mmCIF file of C-alpha atoms in Angstrom:
data_model
loop_
_atom_site.group_PDB
_atom_site.id
_atom_site.type_symbol
_atom_site.label_atom_id
_atom_site.label_comp_id
_atom_site.label_asym_id
_atom_site.label_seq_id
_atom_site.Cartn_x
_atom_site.Cartn_y
_atom_site.Cartn_z
ATOM 1 C CA MET S 1 82.628 16.813 15.575
ATOM 2 C CA THR S 2 82.818 18.473 12.081
ATOM 3 C CA THR S 3 82.478 22.173 13.279
ATOM 4 C CA THR S 4 85.024 21.302 15.582
ATOM 5 C CA ALA S 5 87.572 19.698 12.660
ATOM 6 C CA GLU S 6 86.671 22.801 10.532
ATOM 7 C CA ALA S 7 87.634 25.499 13.537
ATOM 8 C CA ALA S 8 91.024 23.710 13.584
ATOM 9 C CA VAL S 9 91.924 23.395 10.356
ATOM 10 C CA ALA S 10 90.940 27.239 10.260
ATOM 11 C CA ALA S 11 92.705 28.354 13.443
ATOM 12 C CA ALA S 12 96.127 26.502 11.947
ATOM 13 C CA ARG S 13 95.779 28.835 8.767
ATOM 14 C CA PRO S 14 96.881 32.526 8.801
ATOM 15 C CA ARG S 15 94.534 35.203 9.159
ATOM 16 C CA GLY S 16 93.664 38.107 7.009
ATOM 17 C CA GLY S 17 95.063 38.805 3.716
ATOM 18 C CA ILE S 18 93.245 38.179 0.237
ATOM 19 C CA VAL S 19 94.669 34.902 -0.280
ATOM 20 C CA GLN S 20 92.861 33.769 2.731
ATOM 21 C CA SER S 21 89.924 35.394 2.063
ATOM 22 C CA VAL S 22 89.533 33.472 -1.476
ATOM 23 C CA ASN S 23 90.543 30.339 0.019
ATOM 24 C CA ASP S 24 87.683 30.638 2.586
ATOM 25 C CA SER S 25 85.535 32.162 0.063
ATOM 26 C CA LEU S 26 86.358 28.521 -2.063
ATOM 27 C CA VAL S 27 85.662 26.457 0.730
ATOM 28 C CA VAL S 28 82.342 27.694 1.085
ATOM 29 C CA ALA S 29 81.504 27.751 -2.142
ATOM 30 C CA LYS S 30 82.490 24.139 -2.469
ATOM 31 C CA ARG S 31 80.136 23.433 0.571
ATOM 32 C CA ASN S 32 77.125 24.814 -1.231
ATOM 33 C CA LEU S 33 77.850 22.908 -4.703
ATOM 34 C CA ILE S 34 77.896 19.584 -2.476
ATOM 35 C CA ARG S 35 74.585 20.727 -0.889
ATOM 36 C CA MET S 36 73.099 20.973 -4.605
ATOM 37 C CA MET S 37 74.393 18.115 -5.607
ATOM 38 C CA ARG S 38 72.953 16.037 -2.967
ATOM 39 C CA ILE S 39 69.347 17.728 -3.344
ATOM 40 C CA PRO S 40 69.025 17.358 -7.100
ATOM 41 C CA GLU S 41 65.692 19.135 -6.828
ATOM 42 C CA MET S 42 66.403 22.210 -6.214
ATOM 43 C CA ILE S 43 68.519 22.107 -9.444
ATOM 44 C CA ILE S 44 65.645 20.515 -11.344
ATOM 45 C CA PHE S 45 62.871 22.728 -10.061
ATOM 46 C CA GLY S 46 65.245 25.794 -11.090
ATOM 47 C CA LEU S 47 64.874 24.718 -14.152
ATOM 48 C CA ILE S 48 61.567 23.861 -14.402
ATOM 49 C CA GLN S 49 60.209 27.616 -14.526
ATOM 50 C CA PRO S 50 62.793 28.885 -17.097
ATOM 51 C CA ILE S 51 61.936 26.433 -19.293
ATOM 52 C CA MET S 52 58.104 26.721 -19.284
ATOM 53 C CA PHE S 53 58.403 30.786 -19.664
ATOM 54 C CA VAL S 54 60.353 29.874 -22.954
ATOM 55 C CA VAL S 55 58.016 27.490 -24.291
ATOM 56 C CA LEU S 56 54.819 29.372 -23.067
ATOM 57 C CA PHE S 57 56.182 33.095 -24.425
ATOM 58 C CA SER S 58 57.223 31.383 -27.754
ATOM 59 C CA TYR S 59 54.026 29.454 -28.725
ATOM 60 C CA VAL S 60 51.776 31.860 -26.817
ATOM 61 C CA PHE S 61 52.994 35.675 -27.411
ATOM 62 C CA GLY S 62 54.894 34.384 -30.836
ATOM 63 C CA GLY S 63 53.190 35.999 -33.563
ATOM 64 C CA SER S 64 51.064 38.324 -31.560
ATOM 65 C CA ILE S 65 53.603 41.038 -30.759
ATOM 66 C CA SER S 66 55.175 43.308 -33.378
ATOM 67 C CA VAL S 67 58.883 43.720 -33.210
ATOM 68 C CA ASN S 68 60.022 46.534 -35.370
ATOM 69 C CA GLY S 69 57.086 45.714 -37.404
ATOM 70 C CA ASN S 70 57.600 42.307 -37.420
ATOM 71 C CA THR S 71 55.037 39.985 -36.141
ATOM 72 C CA SER S 72 56.273 36.778 -37.171
ATOM 73 C CA PRO S 73 56.957 33.931 -34.307
ATOM 74 C CA ALA S 74 60.558 33.391 -35.532
ATOM 75 C CA ALA S 75 61.195 37.237 -34.873
ATOM 76 C CA TYR S 76 59.712 37.224 -31.578
ATOM 77 C CA ARG S 77 61.670 34.430 -30.569
ATOM 78 C CA GLU S 78 65.126 36.226 -31.052
ATOM 79 C CA PHE S 79 63.705 39.106 -29.697
ATOM 80 C CA LEU S 80 62.561 37.162 -26.437
ATOM 81 C CA MET S 81 65.294 35.100 -25.684
ATOM 82 C CA ALA S 82 67.474 37.300 -24.021
ATOM 83 C CA GLY S 83 64.664 38.721 -22.011
ATOM 84 C CA ILE S 84 64.232 35.032 -20.861
ATOM 85 C CA PHE S 85 67.762 34.585 -20.023
ATOM 86 C CA ALA S 86 68.158 37.841 -18.016
ATOM 87 C CA GLN S 87 64.961 36.860 -16.202
ATOM 88 C CA THR S 88 66.212 33.383 -15.235
ATOM 89 C CA VAL S 89 69.740 34.785 -13.883
ATOM 90 C CA THR S 90 67.457 37.496 -11.852
ATOM 91 C CA PHE S 91 64.955 35.334 -10.415
ATOM 92 C CA ALA S 92 67.790 33.130 -9.102
ATOM 93 C CA THR S 93 68.221 35.946 -6.143
ATOM 94 C CA ALA S 94 65.337 34.518 -4.215
ATOM 95 C CA GLY S 95 67.216 31.314 -3.931
ATOM 96 C CA ALA S 96 69.879 32.989 -2.699
ATOM 97 C CA GLY S 97 68.290 34.908 -0.079
ATOM 98 C CA ALA S 98 66.283 31.794 0.777
ATOM 99 C CA GLY S 99 69.864 29.829 1.168
ATOM 100 C CA ILE S 100 71.293 32.330 3.028
ATOM 101 C CA ALA S 101 67.891 32.895 5.762
ATOM 102 C CA ASP S 102 67.729 29.142 5.790
ATOM 103 C CA ASP S 103 71.480 28.938 6.971
ATOM 104 C CA MET S 104 70.871 31.750 9.762
ATOM 105 C CA HIS S 105 67.672 30.028 10.764
ATOM 106 C CA LYS S 106 69.396 26.713 11.519
ATOM 107 C CA GLY S 107 72.240 28.689 13.383
ATOM 108 C CA LEU S 108 75.007 27.866 10.548
ATOM 109 C CA ILE S 109 75.799 31.537 9.842
ATOM 110 C CA ASP S 110 76.393 32.050 13.551
ATOM 111 C CA ARG S 111 78.844 28.811 13.576
ATOM 112 C CA PHE S 112 81.169 30.198 10.793
ATOM 113 C CA ARG S 113 81.042 33.544 12.422
ATOM 114 C CA SER S 114 82.948 31.515 15.257
ATOM 115 C CA LEU S 115 85.595 30.800 13.032
ATOM 116 C CA PRO S 116 88.845 32.355 12.420
ATOM 117 C CA MET S 117 87.944 33.174 8.744
ATOM 118 C CA ALA S 118 87.248 36.218 6.160
ATOM 119 C CA ARG S 119 84.501 37.823 6.884
ATOM 120 C CA GLY S 120 82.598 38.122 3.614
ATOM 121 C CA ALA S 121 83.820 34.975 2.450
ATOM 122 C CA VAL S 122 80.401 32.710 3.668
ATOM 123 C CA LEU S 123 78.531 35.389 1.359
ATOM 124 C CA THR S 124 80.769 35.475 -1.641
ATOM 125 C CA GLY S 125 81.031 31.356 -1.596
ATOM 126 C CA ARG S 126 77.326 31.460 -1.526
ATOM 127 C CA THR S 127 77.077 33.851 -4.248
ATOM 128 C CA LEU S 128 79.873 32.070 -6.194
ATOM 129 C CA ALA S 129 77.940 28.811 -5.684
ATOM 130 C CA ASP S 130 74.693 30.511 -6.730
ATOM 131 C CA LEU S 131 76.847 31.426 -9.702
ATOM 132 C CA VAL S 132 77.792 27.994 -10.703
ATOM 133 C CA GLN S 133 73.776 27.140 -10.630
ATOM 134 C CA THR S 134 73.092 29.509 -12.456
ATOM 135 C CA ALA S 135 75.087 28.977 -15.220
ATOM 136 C CA LEU S 136 74.311 25.271 -15.480
ATOM 137 C CA THR S 137 70.782 26.558 -16.043
ATOM 138 C CA LEU S 138 71.573 29.033 -18.539
ATOM 139 C CA VAL S 139 73.003 25.932 -20.675
ATOM 140 C CA VAL S 140 69.932 23.960 -20.146
ATOM 141 C CA LEU S 141 68.202 26.854 -21.350
ATOM 142 C CA ALA S 142 69.951 27.795 -24.319
ATOM 143 C CA VAL S 143 69.635 24.271 -25.461
ATOM 144 C CA VAL S 144 65.678 24.762 -24.889
ATOM 145 C CA ALA S 145 65.662 27.537 -26.804
ATOM 146 C CA LEU S 146 67.989 26.365 -29.910
ATOM 147 C CA ILE S 147 65.120 23.724 -30.260
ATOM 148 C CA VAL S 148 62.103 25.922 -30.309
ATOM 149 C CA GLY S 149 64.119 28.043 -32.961
ATOM 150 C CA TRP S 150 66.272 30.680 -31.213
ATOM 151 C CA ARG S 151 69.158 31.273 -33.259
ATOM 152 C CA THR S 152 72.173 33.665 -32.849
ATOM 153 C CA HIS S 153 74.132 35.598 -35.798
ATOM 154 C CA GLU S 154 77.084 36.629 -34.580
ATOM 155 C CA ASN S 155 80.533 34.881 -33.780
ATOM 156 C CA ILE S 156 80.921 32.323 -30.784
ATOM 157 C CA GLY S 157 83.230 35.166 -28.946
ATOM 158 C CA SER S 158 80.395 37.665 -29.258
ATOM 159 C CA VAL S 159 77.919 34.901 -28.036
ATOM 160 C CA LEU S 160 79.865 33.900 -24.940
ATOM 161 C CA ALA S 161 80.282 37.778 -24.075
ATOM 162 C CA GLY S 162 76.840 38.034 -23.781
ATOM 163 C CA PHE S 163 76.251 35.199 -21.587
ATOM 164 C CA ALA S 164 79.187 36.362 -19.303
ATOM 165 C CA LEU S 165 77.284 39.555 -19.219
ATOM 166 C CA LEU S 166 74.093 37.950 -18.184
ATOM 167 C CA LEU S 167 76.038 35.804 -15.760
ATOM 168 C CA LEU S 168 77.537 39.261 -14.032
ATOM 169 C CA LEU S 169 74.190 40.769 -13.704
ATOM 170 C CA GLY S 170 72.848 37.433 -11.812
ATOM 171 C CA TYR S 171 75.919 37.817 -9.521
ATOM 172 C CA ALA S 172 75.248 41.093 -9.136
ATOM 173 C CA PHE S 173 71.387 40.529 -7.986
ATOM 174 C CA SER S 174 72.769 37.380 -5.935
ATOM 175 C CA TRP S 175 74.187 40.015 -3.442
ATOM 176 C CA ILE S 176 70.694 41.799 -3.398
ATOM 177 C CA GLY S 177 69.408 38.201 -2.266
ATOM 178 C CA ALA S 178 72.140 37.573 0.219
ATOM 179 C CA LEU S 179 71.289 41.293 2.104
ATOM 180 C CA ILE S 180 67.733 40.187 2.076
ATOM 181 C CA GLY S 181 68.617 36.873 3.160
ATOM 182 C CA LEU S 182 70.613 38.613 6.096
ATOM 183 C CA SER S 183 67.747 40.714 7.019
ATOM 184 C CA VAL S 184 64.720 38.540 7.219
ATOM 185 C CA ARG S 185 63.909 35.744 10.028
ATOM 186 C CA THR S 186 62.618 32.678 7.653
ATOM 187 C CA PRO S 187 63.005 31.277 4.078
ATOM 188 C CA GLU S 188 60.030 31.773 3.731
ATOM 189 C CA ALA S 189 59.939 35.492 4.126
ATOM 190 C CA ALA S 190 63.286 35.499 2.022
ATOM 191 C CA THR S 191 61.474 34.031 -0.910
ATOM 192 C CA SER S 192 58.686 36.686 -0.756
ATOM 193 C CA GLY S 193 61.070 39.479 -0.294
ATOM 194 C CA GLY S 194 63.526 38.249 -3.080
ATOM 195 C CA LEU S 195 60.558 37.801 -5.585
ATOM 196 C CA ILE S 196 58.066 40.648 -4.790
ATOM 197 C CA TRP S 197 60.880 43.826 -6.443
ATOM 198 C CA LEU S 198 61.848 41.283 -9.272
ATOM 199 C CA PHE S 199 58.224 41.085 -11.388
ATOM 200 C CA PRO S 200 58.193 45.106 -11.986
ATOM 201 C CA LEU S 201 61.803 45.227 -12.728
ATOM 202 C CA THR S 202 61.839 42.539 -15.040
ATOM 203 C CA PHE S 203 58.318 43.114 -16.675
ATOM 204 C CA ILE S 204 58.816 47.114 -16.963
ATOM 205 C CA SER S 205 61.701 46.438 -19.042
ATOM 206 C CA ILE S 206 62.373 45.799 -22.627
ATOM 207 C CA ALA S 207 62.715 41.883 -22.210
ATOM 208 C CA PHE S 208 59.266 40.995 -23.701
ATOM 209 C CA VAL S 209 57.852 43.762 -25.383
ATOM 210 C CA PRO S 210 59.499 46.705 -27.238
ATOM 211 C CA SER S 211 59.346 50.051 -25.038
ATOM 212 C CA ASP S 212 57.805 52.159 -27.814
ATOM 213 C CA ASN S 213 54.432 51.919 -26.884
ATOM 214 C CA MET S 214 54.728 52.335 -23.148
ATOM 215 C CA PRO S 215 53.921 55.446 -21.675
ATOM 216 C CA THR S 216 56.486 58.028 -21.337
ATOM 217 C CA PHE S 217 57.130 57.519 -17.501
ATOM 218 C CA LEU S 218 57.504 53.872 -18.124
ATOM 219 C CA ARG S 219 59.380 54.250 -21.199
ATOM 220 C CA THR S 220 62.015 56.123 -19.100
ATOM 221 C CA ILE S 221 61.909 53.692 -16.301
ATOM 222 C CA ALA S 222 62.249 50.436 -18.738
ATOM 223 C CA GLU S 223 65.334 52.550 -20.976
ATOM 224 C CA TRP S 224 67.207 53.346 -17.625
ATOM 225 C CA ASN S 225 66.273 50.031 -16.051
ATOM 226 C CA PRO S 226 69.792 47.921 -15.122
ATOM 227 C CA PHE S 227 67.572 44.546 -16.524
ATOM 228 C CA SER S 228 67.334 46.263 -19.823
ATOM 229 C CA ALA S 229 70.505 47.064 -20.513
ATOM 230 C CA THR S 230 71.885 43.732 -20.081
ATOM 231 C CA VAL S 231 68.846 42.375 -22.205
ATOM 232 C CA GLN S 232 69.817 44.801 -24.813
ATOM 233 C CA ALA S 233 73.423 44.100 -24.707
ATOM 234 C CA ALA S 234 72.708 40.499 -24.737
ATOM 235 C CA ARG S 235 70.258 40.952 -28.022
ATOM 236 C CA ASP S 236 73.090 43.250 -29.731
ATOM 237 C CA LEU S 237 75.933 40.165 -29.107
ATOM 238 C CA PHE S 238 73.756 37.844 -30.111
ATOM 239 C CA GLY S 239 72.853 39.365 -33.298
ATOM 240 C CA ASN S 240 69.337 39.134 -32.453
ATOM 241 C CA LEU S 241 68.553 43.076 -32.884
ATOM 242 C CA PRO S 242 65.469 43.155 -35.367
ATOM 243 C CA PRO S 243 66.609 44.010 -39.138
ATOM 244 C CA GLY S 244 66.115 48.434 -39.365
ATOM 245 C CA TYR S 245 66.025 48.443 -35.458
ATOM 246 C CA VAL S 246 66.816 51.770 -33.929
ATOM 247 C CA ALA S 247 67.632 52.154 -30.288
ATOM 248 C CA PRO S 248 65.680 54.395 -28.160
ATOM 249 C CA ASP S 249 67.753 57.419 -27.426
ATOM 250 C CA ALA S 250 68.423 56.675 -23.885
ATOM 251 C CA TRP S 251 71.900 56.141 -23.286
ATOM 252 C CA PRO S 252 72.046 52.845 -21.687
ATOM 253 C CA MET S 253 70.387 52.005 -25.067
ATOM 254 C CA GLN S 254 72.741 53.222 -27.118
ATOM 255 C CA HIS S 255 75.663 51.757 -25.577
ATOM 256 C CA PRO S 256 74.088 48.762 -23.683
ATOM 257 C CA VAL S 257 77.408 46.570 -23.292
ATOM 258 C CA TRP S 258 78.766 49.290 -21.321
ATOM 259 C CA ALA S 259 75.671 50.358 -19.327
ATOM 260 C CA SER S 260 75.600 46.630 -18.409
ATOM 261 C CA LEU S 261 78.915 46.284 -17.144
ATOM 262 C CA LEU S 262 78.501 49.682 -14.926
ATOM 263 C CA TRP S 263 75.296 48.648 -13.829
ATOM 264 C CA SER S 264 76.188 45.301 -12.395
ATOM 265 C CA ILE S 265 79.808 46.404 -11.060
ATOM 266 C CA VAL S 266 77.814 49.301 -8.912
ATOM 267 C CA ILE S 267 74.845 46.766 -7.563
ATOM 268 C CA ILE S 268 78.018 44.408 -6.779
ATOM 269 C CA VAL S 269 79.905 47.068 -4.614
ATOM 270 C CA PHE S 270 77.073 48.368 -2.886
ATOM 271 C CA PHE S 271 75.116 45.610 -2.086
ATOM 272 C CA ARG S 272 78.267 43.430 -1.530
ATOM 273 C CA THR S 273 79.307 46.574 1.244
ATOM 274 C CA LEU S 274 75.791 46.429 2.707
ATOM 275 C CA ALA S 275 75.194 42.343 2.753
ATOM 276 C CA VAL S 276 78.917 42.054 4.944
ATOM 277 C CA ARG S 277 78.128 44.930 7.115
ATOM 278 C CA LYS S 278 74.857 43.269 7.750
ATOM 279 C CA TYR S 279 76.852 39.901 8.427
ATOM 280 C CA ARG S 280 79.075 40.970 10.405
ATOM 281 C CA SER S 281 76.230 42.431 12.889
ATOM 282 C CA ALA S 282 73.585 39.786 12.398
ATOM 283 C CA SER S 283 72.251 37.284 15.118
ATOM 284 C CA VAL S 284 69.519 34.621 15.125
#
């Protein structure tokens, strides 16, 4: 009955155009947000892991890792938090992929494809809903970080810009998750496929340790890693770079804000194109 009503409403609207695509995307985003609200454990479990990372890394590794010659726990917490924030927004990729794979498995994607709606709206709406959930997670995580001693040292505009770059990276990576979710047969496979490449991406970076002592080839990978660019940009905008810090010579480390923007835009354009193309030809 619901599907029939949706089809009737969609058929009554003009097809095509940017306005139609935006409207369809917002409808799908609303549907996914309502679903998230009705399953609160999805949000709760999504918060537990990053909070554990904040507490464990702050108190287990704090004082054990030198940051620009400073081994105090407070210095490491300030160095760490941008990395934890970035890891949190990118790990949401697995959830995005699993959600789309679940919709595929249940046949919901096929029902959407039968409606006269913009082709990319289903995926765009899903990624926008995931972005809202990620933003909520970041807010909670920032509060926890403040409780354990993290502080920013720039104005509010700069701090908000740092969080905006983090969310942009998370949105970009959600398109990778969308492509994975459309390419596998089960939500479990999407979850595994969404995480297996994220661990080397996040750990071969400057998120948790400086790149100074890495082997040359790993240091090069870490410094040109899009994840590292966003972490470096967030540290810069939060005022969390250690006193006397000298950035590595790699261009993304010298210009992290621009590098973060460029990487995120390139990832969105490339993987959105592939995901929409996959969606058009997908079948259960």
